[in-house]
XYZ file of N, CA and C in Angstrom:
738
model
N 5.967 -3.091 -2.320
C 6.272 -2.911 -0.714
C 5.136 -2.919 0.018
N 4.185 -3.122 -0.656
C 2.838 -2.997 0.264
C 2.549 -4.181 1.099
N 3.350 -5.260 0.984
C 3.276 -6.409 1.936
C 3.907 -6.018 3.320
N 4.478 -4.974 3.562
C 5.108 -4.590 4.588
C 3.952 -3.820 5.556
N 2.619 -3.600 4.939
C 1.474 -3.400 5.982
C 0.959 -4.454 6.486
N 1.364 -5.765 6.068
C 0.731 -6.991 6.733
C 0.969 -7.043 8.112
N 2.101 -6.831 8.406
C 2.777 -6.788 9.857
C 2.062 -5.976 10.761
N 1.673 -4.656 10.262
C 0.949 -3.756 11.213
C -0.582 -4.647 11.455
N -1.144 -4.980 10.433
C -2.295 -5.551 10.501
C -2.486 -6.913 11.453
N -1.327 -7.576 11.425
C -1.144 -8.838 12.365
C -1.068 -8.381 13.600
N -0.158 -7.305 14.054
C 0.228 -6.826 15.382
C -1.200 -6.212 16.052
N -2.085 -5.445 15.188
C -3.461 -5.095 15.653
C -4.082 -6.123 16.212
N -4.356 -7.132 15.252
C -5.166 -8.371 15.637
C -4.769 -8.969 16.643
N -3.605 -8.961 16.801
C -2.839 -9.804 17.980
C -2.858 -9.397 19.215
N -3.041 -7.849 19.299
C -3.177 -7.002 20.385
C -4.912 -6.986 20.647
N -5.572 -7.463 19.927
C -6.873 -7.450 20.193
C -7.679 -6.160 19.622
N -6.984 -5.368 18.683
C -7.375 -3.950 18.201
C -8.564 -4.233 17.116
N -9.702 -3.806 17.304
C -10.759 -4.131 16.291
C -10.531 -3.062 15.122
N -10.419 -3.527 13.969
C -10.194 -2.715 12.756
C -11.806 -2.516 12.229
N -12.274 -1.263 12.296
C -13.758 -1.150 11.812
C -13.681 -0.794 10.384
N -12.860 -0.078 9.735
C -12.714 0.132 8.306
C -11.093 0.175 7.956
N -10.987 0.051 6.829
C -9.794 -0.015 6.327
C -9.427 0.805 4.719
N -8.609 1.651 4.802
C -8.462 2.688 3.594
C -7.191 2.609 3.064
N -7.009 2.284 1.647
C -5.719 2.107 1.122
C -5.410 2.703 -0.087
N -4.019 2.814 -0.761
C -3.919 3.792 -1.930
C -2.824 2.816 -2.283
N -2.672 2.638 -3.599
C -1.740 1.691 -4.474
C -1.539 0.262 -3.891
N -0.438 0.078 -3.599
C -0.157 -1.426 -3.151
C -0.722 -1.626 -1.858
N -0.925 -0.493 -1.117
C -1.715 -0.637 0.387
C -3.102 -0.971 -0.130
N -3.633 -0.535 -1.052
C -5.256 -0.511 -1.568
C -5.394 -2.200 -1.821
N -4.356 -2.562 -2.639
C -4.265 -4.179 -2.694
C -4.549 -5.236 -1.405
N -3.464 -4.747 -0.619
C -3.350 -5.306 0.913
C -4.681 -5.101 1.573
N -5.094 -3.906 1.611
C -6.381 -3.522 2.248
C -7.728 -4.258 2.010
N -7.845 -4.223 0.526
C -9.063 -5.064 0.037
C -8.833 -6.476 0.336
N -7.488 -7.038 0.322
C -7.584 -8.426 0.668
C -7.878 -8.635 2.192
N -7.746 -7.726 2.927
C -8.021 -7.874 4.348
C -9.557 -7.559 4.551
N -10.062 -6.662 3.863
C -11.634 -6.437 4.023
C -12.549 -7.421 3.491
N -11.970 -8.125 2.579
C -12.885 -9.281 1.842
C -12.743 -10.524 2.813
N -12.168 -10.712 3.988
C -12.429 -11.650 4.805
C -11.409 -11.671 6.078
N -10.780 -10.570 6.316
C -9.989 -10.517 7.480
C -8.689 -11.313 7.064
N -7.838 -11.129 8.263
C -6.553 -11.781 8.278
C -6.339 -13.011 7.574
N -7.389 -13.962 7.734
C -7.227 -15.399 7.073
C -7.135 -15.190 5.527
N -8.027 -14.383 4.937
C -8.136 -13.975 3.602
C -6.962 -13.281 3.011
N -6.408 -12.317 4.036
C -5.374 -11.739 3.536
C -4.075 -12.664 3.246
N -3.980 -13.716 4.210
C -2.824 -14.630 4.388
C -2.982 -15.520 2.995
N -4.349 -15.728 2.853
C -4.645 -16.617 1.643
C -4.003 -16.112 0.427
N -4.203 -14.927 0.372
C -3.825 -13.819 -1.021
C -2.457 -13.812 -0.938
N -1.811 -13.729 0.107
C -0.378 -13.441 0.340
C 0.369 -14.794 -0.141
N 0.016 -15.948 0.574
C 0.430 -17.236 0.181
C 0.427 -17.757 -1.079
N -0.993 -17.328 -1.727
C -1.323 -17.747 -3.074
C -0.800 -16.784 -3.972
N -1.467 -15.753 -4.334
C -1.218 -14.803 -5.564
C 0.004 -14.103 -5.282
N 0.420 -13.632 -4.510
C 1.654 -12.834 -4.206
C 2.955 -13.664 -4.270
N 2.917 -14.522 -3.552
C 4.233 -15.640 -3.329
C 4.187 -16.198 -4.794
N 3.111 -16.434 -5.400
C 3.301 -17.098 -6.989
C 3.764 -15.911 -7.752
N 3.234 -14.801 -7.745
C 4.018 -13.864 -8.664
C 5.193 -13.590 -8.355
N 5.522 -13.690 -7.034
C 7.136 -13.522 -6.500
C 8.056 -14.379 -7.240
N 7.529 -15.752 -7.334
C 8.201 -17.013 -7.828
C 8.453 -16.737 -9.333
N 7.146 -16.346 -9.909
C 7.114 -16.189 -11.294
C 7.139 -14.841 -11.934
N 7.888 -13.761 -11.234
C 7.884 -12.399 -11.585
C 8.590 -12.360 -12.828
N 9.809 -13.110 -13.298
C 10.556 -12.933 -14.394
C 9.621 -13.295 -15.641
N 9.069 -14.640 -15.534
C 8.077 -15.067 -16.651
C 7.193 -14.056 -16.900
N 6.394 -13.723 -15.736
C 5.250 -12.918 -15.962
C 5.612 -11.523 -16.735
N 6.420 -10.815 -15.974
C 7.025 -9.686 -16.622
C 7.559 -9.787 -17.962
N 7.940 -10.944 -18.238
C 8.337 -11.050 -19.875
C 7.380 -10.904 -20.918
N 6.279 -11.048 -20.413
C 4.807 -10.778 -21.182
C 4.400 -9.310 -21.010
N 5.222 -8.486 -20.065
C 4.820 -6.919 -19.966
C 4.252 -6.685 -18.567
N 4.438 -5.636 -17.885
C 3.827 -5.353 -16.609
C 2.584 -5.503 -16.614
N 1.738 -5.252 -17.610
C 0.221 -5.640 -17.367
C -0.174 -6.915 -17.117
N 0.757 -7.941 -17.748
C 0.340 -9.356 -17.213
C 0.299 -9.401 -15.895
N 1.353 -8.913 -14.913
C 1.191 -8.935 -13.485
C 0.027 -8.325 -12.979
N -0.354 -6.996 -13.619
C -1.354 -6.236 -13.107
C -2.976 -6.930 -13.106
N -2.839 -7.734 -14.587
C -4.074 -8.597 -14.522
C -4.184 -9.877 -13.767
N -2.654 -10.442 -13.310
C -2.937 -11.362 -12.412
C -3.405 -11.182 -11.194
N -3.005 -9.913 -10.537
C -3.165 -9.562 -9.205
C -4.763 -9.236 -9.239
N -5.407 -8.656 -10.433
C -6.963 -8.283 -10.363
C -7.580 -9.604 -10.199
N -7.036 -10.596 -11.204
C -7.903 -11.924 -11.315
C -8.033 -12.561 -9.640
N -6.783 -12.388 -8.913
C -6.710 -12.881 -7.785
C -7.751 -12.363 -6.548
N -7.659 -11.126 -6.988
C -8.575 -10.250 -5.837
C -10.101 -10.387 -6.345
N -10.337 -10.812 -7.569
C -11.751 -10.993 -7.921
C -12.241 -12.466 -7.228
N -11.299 -13.217 -7.321
C -11.763 -14.455 -6.638
C -11.996 -14.465 -5.306
N -11.199 -13.609 -4.425
C -11.625 -13.219 -2.961
C -12.830 -12.570 -2.850
N -13.367 -11.547 -3.830
C -14.372 -10.761 -3.457
C -15.749 -11.269 -3.827
N -15.453 -12.430 -4.759
C -16.857 -13.093 -5.453
C -17.822 -12.253 -5.686
N -17.733 -11.307 -6.611
C -18.582 -10.391 -7.131
C -19.135 -9.405 -6.239
N -18.694 -9.304 -5.008
C -19.148 -8.233 -4.008
C -18.764 -6.800 -4.449
N -19.752 -5.910 -4.040
C -19.512 -4.573 -4.251
C -18.655 -4.092 -2.837
N -18.333 -2.843 -2.895
C -17.479 -2.277 -1.870
C -18.331 -2.331 -0.480
N -19.690 -1.993 -0.637
C -20.751 -2.060 0.496
C -21.046 -3.503 1.045
N -20.522 -4.502 0.235
C -20.929 -5.642 0.769
C -19.734 -6.481 1.289
N -18.636 -5.775 1.581
C -17.404 -6.289 2.110
C -17.417 -6.377 3.719
N -17.009 -7.707 4.444
C -17.350 -7.795 5.730
C -16.700 -6.682 6.429
N -15.574 -6.052 6.132
C -14.842 -4.699 6.695
C -15.133 -3.613 5.899
N -15.601 -2.543 6.314
C -15.749 -1.255 5.531
C -14.346 -1.068 4.853
N -14.496 -0.648 3.545
C -13.299 -0.314 2.703
C -13.488 0.954 1.895
N -12.367 1.573 1.612
C -12.263 2.707 0.701
C -10.811 2.447 -0.070
N -10.881 3.256 -1.161
C -9.444 3.386 -1.639
C -9.419 4.800 -2.515
N -8.439 5.332 -2.907
C -8.395 6.644 -3.719
C -7.415 6.296 -4.748
N -7.933 7.068 -6.020
C -6.984 7.036 -7.154
C -6.844 8.321 -7.541
N -6.060 8.748 -8.653
C -5.650 10.055 -9.220
C -6.322 10.296 -10.393
N -7.308 11.235 -10.518
C -7.887 11.280 -11.904
C -6.954 12.098 -12.934
N -6.652 11.253 -14.044
C -5.451 11.693 -14.938
C -5.914 12.837 -15.473
N -7.113 13.060 -15.952
C -7.604 14.296 -16.578
C -7.639 15.629 -15.777
N -8.112 15.491 -14.532
C -8.363 16.725 -13.607
C -6.797 16.769 -12.671
N -6.111 15.739 -12.494
C -5.243 15.754 -11.539
C -5.601 15.758 -10.060
N -6.831 15.613 -9.775
C -7.512 15.304 -8.530
C -7.567 13.756 -8.003
N -7.477 13.914 -6.546
C -7.717 12.627 -5.579
C -9.111 12.190 -5.842
N -9.522 11.079 -6.134
C -10.901 10.710 -6.042
C -11.092 9.356 -5.049
N -11.737 9.170 -4.072
C -12.028 8.416 -3.231
C -13.252 7.407 -3.699
N -13.052 6.127 -3.606
C -14.239 5.174 -3.939
C -14.727 4.274 -2.719
N -16.062 4.910 -2.327
C -16.489 4.099 -1.221
C -17.840 3.097 -1.667
N -17.862 3.225 -2.740
C -18.939 2.096 -3.308
C -18.632 1.699 -4.901
N -19.158 0.507 -5.059
C -19.060 0.082 -6.660
C -18.112 -1.130 -6.465
N -17.375 -1.408 -7.572
C -16.653 -2.717 -7.636
C -15.230 -2.339 -6.962
N -15.137 -3.315 -6.187
C -13.837 -2.912 -5.301
C -12.738 -3.358 -5.913
N -12.553 -4.497 -7.103
C -11.403 -4.791 -7.713
C -11.040 -3.683 -8.632
N -12.097 -3.193 -9.394
C -11.778 -2.136 -10.193
C -10.990 -0.827 -9.504
N -11.904 -0.487 -8.521
C -11.263 0.789 -7.901
C -9.896 0.449 -7.309
N -9.640 -0.568 -6.894
C -8.152 -0.921 -6.509
C -6.989 -0.754 -7.531
N -7.537 -1.598 -8.670
C -6.661 -1.523 -9.768
C -6.452 0.134 -10.019
N -7.505 0.758 -10.164
C -7.136 2.236 -10.643
C -6.295 3.030 -9.576
N -6.593 2.464 -8.504
C -5.630 3.070 -7.476
C -4.262 2.580 -7.494
N -3.998 1.694 -8.058
C -2.639 0.787 -8.336
C -1.970 1.344 -9.818
N -2.558 1.763 -10.462
C -1.886 1.968 -11.761
C -0.696 3.011 -11.565
N 0.312 2.361 -11.299
C 1.750 3.167 -11.030
C 2.138 3.836 -12.472
N 2.275 5.034 -12.601
C 2.597 6.025 -13.653
C 3.857 5.285 -14.345
N 3.872 5.161 -15.854
C 5.054 4.717 -16.229
C 5.115 3.453 -16.479
N 4.439 2.640 -15.522
C 4.637 1.170 -15.538
C 3.325 0.363 -16.101
N 2.308 0.956 -15.475
C 1.081 0.401 -15.705
C 0.081 1.493 -16.586
N -0.579 1.056 -17.575
C -1.469 1.951 -18.164
C -2.440 2.634 -17.348
N -2.987 3.971 -17.809
C -3.991 4.320 -16.834
C -5.374 3.385 -16.977
N -5.924 3.295 -16.097
C -7.160 2.586 -15.697
C -8.502 2.928 -15.767
N -9.132 2.708 -16.703
C -10.355 3.210 -17.172
C -11.633 2.695 -16.234
N -12.361 3.728 -15.604
C -13.264 3.360 -14.826
C -14.437 4.451 -14.952
N -15.695 3.868 -15.046
C -16.718 5.135 -15.324
C -16.632 6.086 -16.314
N -15.766 5.793 -17.216
C -15.800 6.761 -18.270
C -14.518 7.642 -18.213
N -13.713 7.410 -16.943
C -12.734 8.317 -16.490
C -11.445 7.569 -16.502
N -10.325 8.145 -16.522
C -9.092 7.574 -16.482
C -8.188 7.799 -15.412
N -7.690 6.745 -14.519
C -6.926 6.739 -13.277
C -5.566 6.447 -13.498
N -4.905 7.040 -12.726
C -3.492 6.531 -12.246
C -3.331 6.333 -10.613
N -2.241 5.824 -10.333
C -1.898 5.346 -8.953
C -2.386 6.501 -7.909
N -3.124 6.061 -6.917
C -3.645 7.295 -5.850
C -2.502 7.851 -5.075
N -1.324 7.136 -4.891
C -0.143 7.870 -4.455
C 0.454 8.842 -5.142
N 0.046 9.109 -5.959
C 0.468 10.430 -6.902
C -0.061 11.674 -6.303
N -1.249 11.603 -5.630
C -1.857 12.773 -4.937
C -2.282 12.498 -3.643
N -2.382 11.258 -3.089
C -2.411 11.068 -1.594
C -2.103 9.875 -1.410
N -0.802 9.800 -0.610
C -0.286 8.184 -0.374
C -0.487 7.793 0.993
N -1.299 8.416 1.661
C -1.632 8.024 3.155
C -3.154 8.526 3.189
N -4.107 7.835 3.054
C -5.483 8.064 2.935
C -6.449 8.435 4.310
N -5.643 9.206 5.193
C -6.094 9.321 6.549
C -7.378 10.203 6.172
N -7.687 11.027 5.624
C -8.782 11.818 5.175
C -10.227 10.790 5.093
N -9.989 9.706 4.022
C -10.938 8.782 3.852
C -11.274 8.147 5.429
N -10.298 7.797 6.090
C -10.759 6.803 7.509
C -11.653 8.032 8.279
N -11.123 9.315 8.287
C -11.934 10.511 9.189
C -13.347 10.493 8.582
N -13.552 10.573 7.195
C -14.940 10.663 6.667
C -15.759 9.354 6.881
N -15.185 8.443 7.125
C -15.834 7.187 7.620
C -16.125 6.975 9.151
N -15.751 8.317 9.681
C -16.150 8.357 11.145
C -15.268 7.298 12.169
N -14.157 6.968 11.561
C -13.234 6.403 12.504
C -12.648 7.307 13.727
N -12.652 6.845 14.822
C -12.473 7.731 15.813
C -10.808 7.734 16.521
N -10.073 6.757 16.002
C -8.828 6.421 16.045
C -8.231 6.016 14.923
N -7.290 6.999 14.260
C -6.848 6.694 12.989
C -5.317 6.054 13.193
N -5.147 5.017 12.478
C -3.761 4.171 12.611
C -3.283 4.021 11.139
N -2.474 4.684 10.794
C -1.774 4.824 9.527
C -0.733 3.757 9.297
N -0.209 3.505 8.248
C 0.990 2.544 7.880
C 1.683 3.230 6.602
N 2.840 3.985 6.819
C 3.538 4.381 5.610
C 4.771 3.737 5.426
N 5.278 3.415 4.350
C 6.278 2.695 3.789
C 7.200 3.941 3.315
N 6.961 5.134 3.348
C 7.718 6.297 2.770
C 8.787 6.787 3.819
N 9.501 6.235 3.766
C 10.853 6.889 4.794
C 12.229 6.820 3.975
N 12.731 7.965 3.996
C 14.018 8.287 3.368
C 15.169 8.486 4.175
N 16.327 7.541 4.215
C 17.376 7.949 5.185
C 18.184 8.770 4.589
N 18.953 9.450 5.367
C 19.924 10.491 4.992
C 21.314 9.729 4.438
N 21.837 10.382 3.601
C 23.128 9.589 3.075
C 24.314 10.680 3.310
N 25.460 10.391 3.272
C 26.612 11.125 3.461
C 26.937 11.953 1.974
N 27.445 13.139 2.471
C 27.747 14.069 1.180
C 28.552 13.098 0.108
N 29.534 12.465 0.558
C 30.205 11.633 -0.640
C 29.396 10.849 -1.402
N 28.587 10.262 -0.778
C 27.557 9.227 -1.571
C 26.617 9.980 -2.476
N 26.241 11.065 -1.931
C 25.449 11.873 -2.560
C 26.093 12.441 -4.024
N 27.281 12.748 -3.653
C 28.294 13.298 -4.672
C 28.263 12.541 -5.845
N 28.488 11.194 -5.526
C 28.765 9.920 -6.637
C 27.256 9.639 -7.418
N 26.441 9.976 -6.894
C 25.016 9.535 -7.431
C 24.981 9.937 -9.007
N 24.643 8.989 -10.032
C 24.268 9.427 -11.248
C 23.024 10.006 -11.563
N 22.773 10.369 -12.500
C 21.321 11.272 -12.715
C 19.994 10.540 -12.526
N 20.177 9.072 -12.836
C 19.108 8.296 -12.730
C 18.983 7.883 -10.986
N 20.202 7.828 -10.292
C 19.842 7.499 -8.949
C 19.312 8.908 -8.396
N 19.746 10.300 -8.684
C 19.299 11.241 -8.344
C 17.806 11.560 -8.488
N 17.306 10.999 -9.788
C 15.774 11.003 -10.061
C 15.193 10.277 -9.097
N 15.485 8.894 -8.945
C 14.892 8.085 -8.028
C 14.877 8.518 -6.608
N 15.994 9.100 -6.260
C 15.977 9.452 -4.942
C 14.763 10.828 -4.684
N 15.144 11.600 -5.662
C 14.362 12.887 -5.582
C 12.835 12.250 -5.514
N 12.358 11.431 -6.391
C 10.913 10.934 -6.262
C 10.706 10.102 -4.807
N 11.468 9.539 -4.133
C 11.362 9.228 -2.894
C 11.125 10.369 -1.903
N 12.006 11.094 -2.166
C 11.959 12.388 -1.240
C 10.342 13.145 -1.450
N 9.871 13.177 -2.826
C 8.676 13.774 -2.754
C 7.626 12.956 -2.384
N 7.588 11.592 -2.224
C 6.692 10.700 -1.718
C 6.795 10.823 -0.171
N 8.025 11.007 0.408
C 8.055 11.059 1.703
C 7.264 12.257 2.412
N 7.762 13.469 1.592
C 7.084 14.720 2.239
C 5.626 14.567 1.872
N 5.180 14.068 0.833
C 3.684 13.976 0.671
C 2.976 13.260 1.771
N 3.601 12.146 2.142
C 3.202 11.156 3.167
C 3.166 11.977 4.441
N 4.258 12.569 4.822
C 4.327 13.387 5.955
C 3.171 14.447 6.316
N 2.624 14.956 5.223
C 1.538 15.843 5.240
C 0.340 15.195 5.611
N 0.314 13.967 5.107
C -1.169 13.406 5.533
C -0.899 12.540 6.821
N 0.275 12.392 7.408
C 0.584 11.603 8.559
C 0.057 12.357 9.911
N 0.051 13.914 9.712
C -0.519 14.512 10.848
C -2.087 14.291 11.130
N -2.685 13.715 10.208
C -3.956 13.318 10.351
C -4.189 12.002 10.916
N -3.073 11.184 11.170
C -3.420 9.990 11.767
C -3.010 10.323 13.389
N -3.687 9.522 14.194
C -3.435 9.454 15.558
C -2.304 8.641 15.841
N -2.001 7.791 15.000
C -0.573 6.846 15.024
C -0.345 6.401 13.853
N 1.122 5.940 13.310
C 1.376 5.854 12.315
C 2.571 4.630 12.182
N 2.352 3.509 11.700
C 3.165 2.531 11.599
C 4.210 2.904 10.425
N 5.506 2.807 10.681
C 6.440 3.181 9.608
C 7.591 1.950 9.360
N 7.193 0.981 8.742
C 7.932 -0.322 8.184
C 9.264 0.547 7.440
N 10.420 0.034 7.855
C 11.739 0.402 7.242
C 11.998 -0.326 6.185
N 11.269 -0.170 4.928
C 11.572 -0.631 3.709
C 12.168 0.189 2.567
N 12.853 1.323 3.002
C 13.293 2.027 2.010
C 14.303 1.741 1.066
N 14.770 0.519 1.480
C 16.065 -0.006 0.466
C 15.239 -0.707 -0.644
N 13.864 -1.083 -0.636
C 13.250 -1.793 -1.386
C 12.669 -1.155 -2.476
N 12.133 -1.428 -3.910
C 11.447 -0.691 -4.807
C 10.188 -1.438 -4.946
N 9.101 -0.921 -5.844
C 7.857 -1.604 -6.121
C 8.155 -2.963 -6.785
N 8.978 -2.991 -7.597
C 9.374 -4.127 -8.425
C 9.876 -5.113 -7.786
N 10.442 -5.082 -6.550
C 11.187 -6.266 -5.919
C 10.208 -7.311 -5.675
N 9.580 -7.860 -6.504
C 8.630 -8.976 -6.254
C 9.594 -10.144 -5.443
N 10.497 -10.469 -6.092
C 11.386 -11.599 -5.738
C 11.846 -11.343 -4.130
N 11.659 -10.205 -3.756
C 12.302 -10.020 -2.352
C 10.974 -9.802 -1.349
N 10.015 -10.274 -1.813
C 8.469 -9.843 -1.151
C 8.823 -10.704 0.400
N 9.342 -11.827 0.469
C 9.276 -12.425 1.690
C 10.115 -11.606 2.857
N 11.371 -10.920 2.222
C 12.176 -10.207 3.176
C 11.458 -8.766 3.432
N 10.682 -8.100 2.586
C 9.784 -7.037 2.810
C 8.634 -7.474 3.868
N 8.231 -8.459 3.890
C 7.067 -8.895 4.754
C 7.700 -9.007 6.223
N 8.877 -9.804 6.301
C 9.565 -9.895 7.595
C 10.030 -8.562 8.413
N 10.586 -7.735 7.247
C 10.994 -6.292 7.833
C 9.892 -5.600 8.365
N 8.666 -5.757 7.622
C 7.365 -4.879 8.137
C 7.099 -5.615 9.368
N 6.871 -6.977 9.663
C 6.535 -7.609 10.943
C 7.658 -7.095 11.961
N 8.911 -7.054 11.689
C 9.737 -6.927 12.881
C 9.515 -5.448 13.187
N 9.287 -4.401 12.255
C 9.059 -3.102 12.811
C 7.543 -3.006 13.535
N 6.643 -3.702 13.055
C 5.327 -3.446 13.587
C 5.394 -3.801 15.058
N 6.132 -4.981 15.359
C 6.104 -5.790 16.784
C 6.828 -4.580 17.428
N 7.581 -3.661 17.114
C 8.258 -2.588 17.868
C 7.444 -1.453 17.991
N 6.761 -1.310 17.020
C 5.734 0.161 17.229
C 4.529 -0.348 17.865
N 4.090 -1.469 18.089
C 2.805 -1.751 18.666
C 2.997 -1.359 20.219
N 4.074 -1.537 20.499
C 4.406 -1.231 22.020
C 4.130 0.250 22.388
N 4.435 1.189 21.198
C 4.141 2.694 21.378
C 2.442 2.890 21.206
N 1.942 2.179 20.366
C 0.473 2.398 20.138
C -0.280 2.005 21.175
N -0.065 0.859 21.823
C -1.233 0.469 23.094
C -1.539 1.497 23.930
N -0.403 2.160 24.496
C -0.666 3.106 25.458
C -1.581 4.160 25.016
N -1.381 4.741 23.824
C -2.527 5.791 23.322
C -3.910 5.369 23.316
N -4.023 3.906 22.943
C -5.284 3.324 22.783
C -5.976 3.392 24.122
N -5.101 2.924 25.089
C -5.829 3.066 26.433
C -6.304 4.353 26.721
N -5.419 5.445 26.433
C -5.781 6.612 26.811
C -7.264 7.036 26.087
């Protein structure tokens, strides 16, 4: 669902808002790194190439196991970064992952950007824990799914978040008919939303693309998710601009 964040970045650039640094977690870290590696042009190149390619071939790629898709994205990011370290990127960047041994969130402000992003994106139960520097990491969203603290530590004076964690209410009859798998899935969505809300208060503004009907594995719906993100960002930017003028 991370492609929904692209709409927010596009609207910010269209409005002439300069992005001084970008911090991401999980799929947001992937999108963030693609932008930090060369701006919107590079981000579009990554989307039009690697992400659309994996969307069209997702069944074939996943037939080889989810790790095949993981490696595919990592290879595409390496082409964008051309052996750059995090400190070498045109736009300041950071991402965070969850240390599997300690259970703590750890942020990466230097080192190999692709390795850091893949550690941040190692979704539990789907992708294997990612080894980096002798430690093992899982998805950063497990402990921090909106890294406002990182942006603050990078001395951002106005923090703009983008959160896909929105859970709509359902009526009691629909709730009653949910099976155990559906209940578990909704419980996870609720947990993620509550964690995101905790971090949202540290943002000065937060885009909230309405993509709660999609799941992380909906690669074949990537274009739908992108357009939904763009539509929401076009509305939200009108709320943001007056705040920036103040």
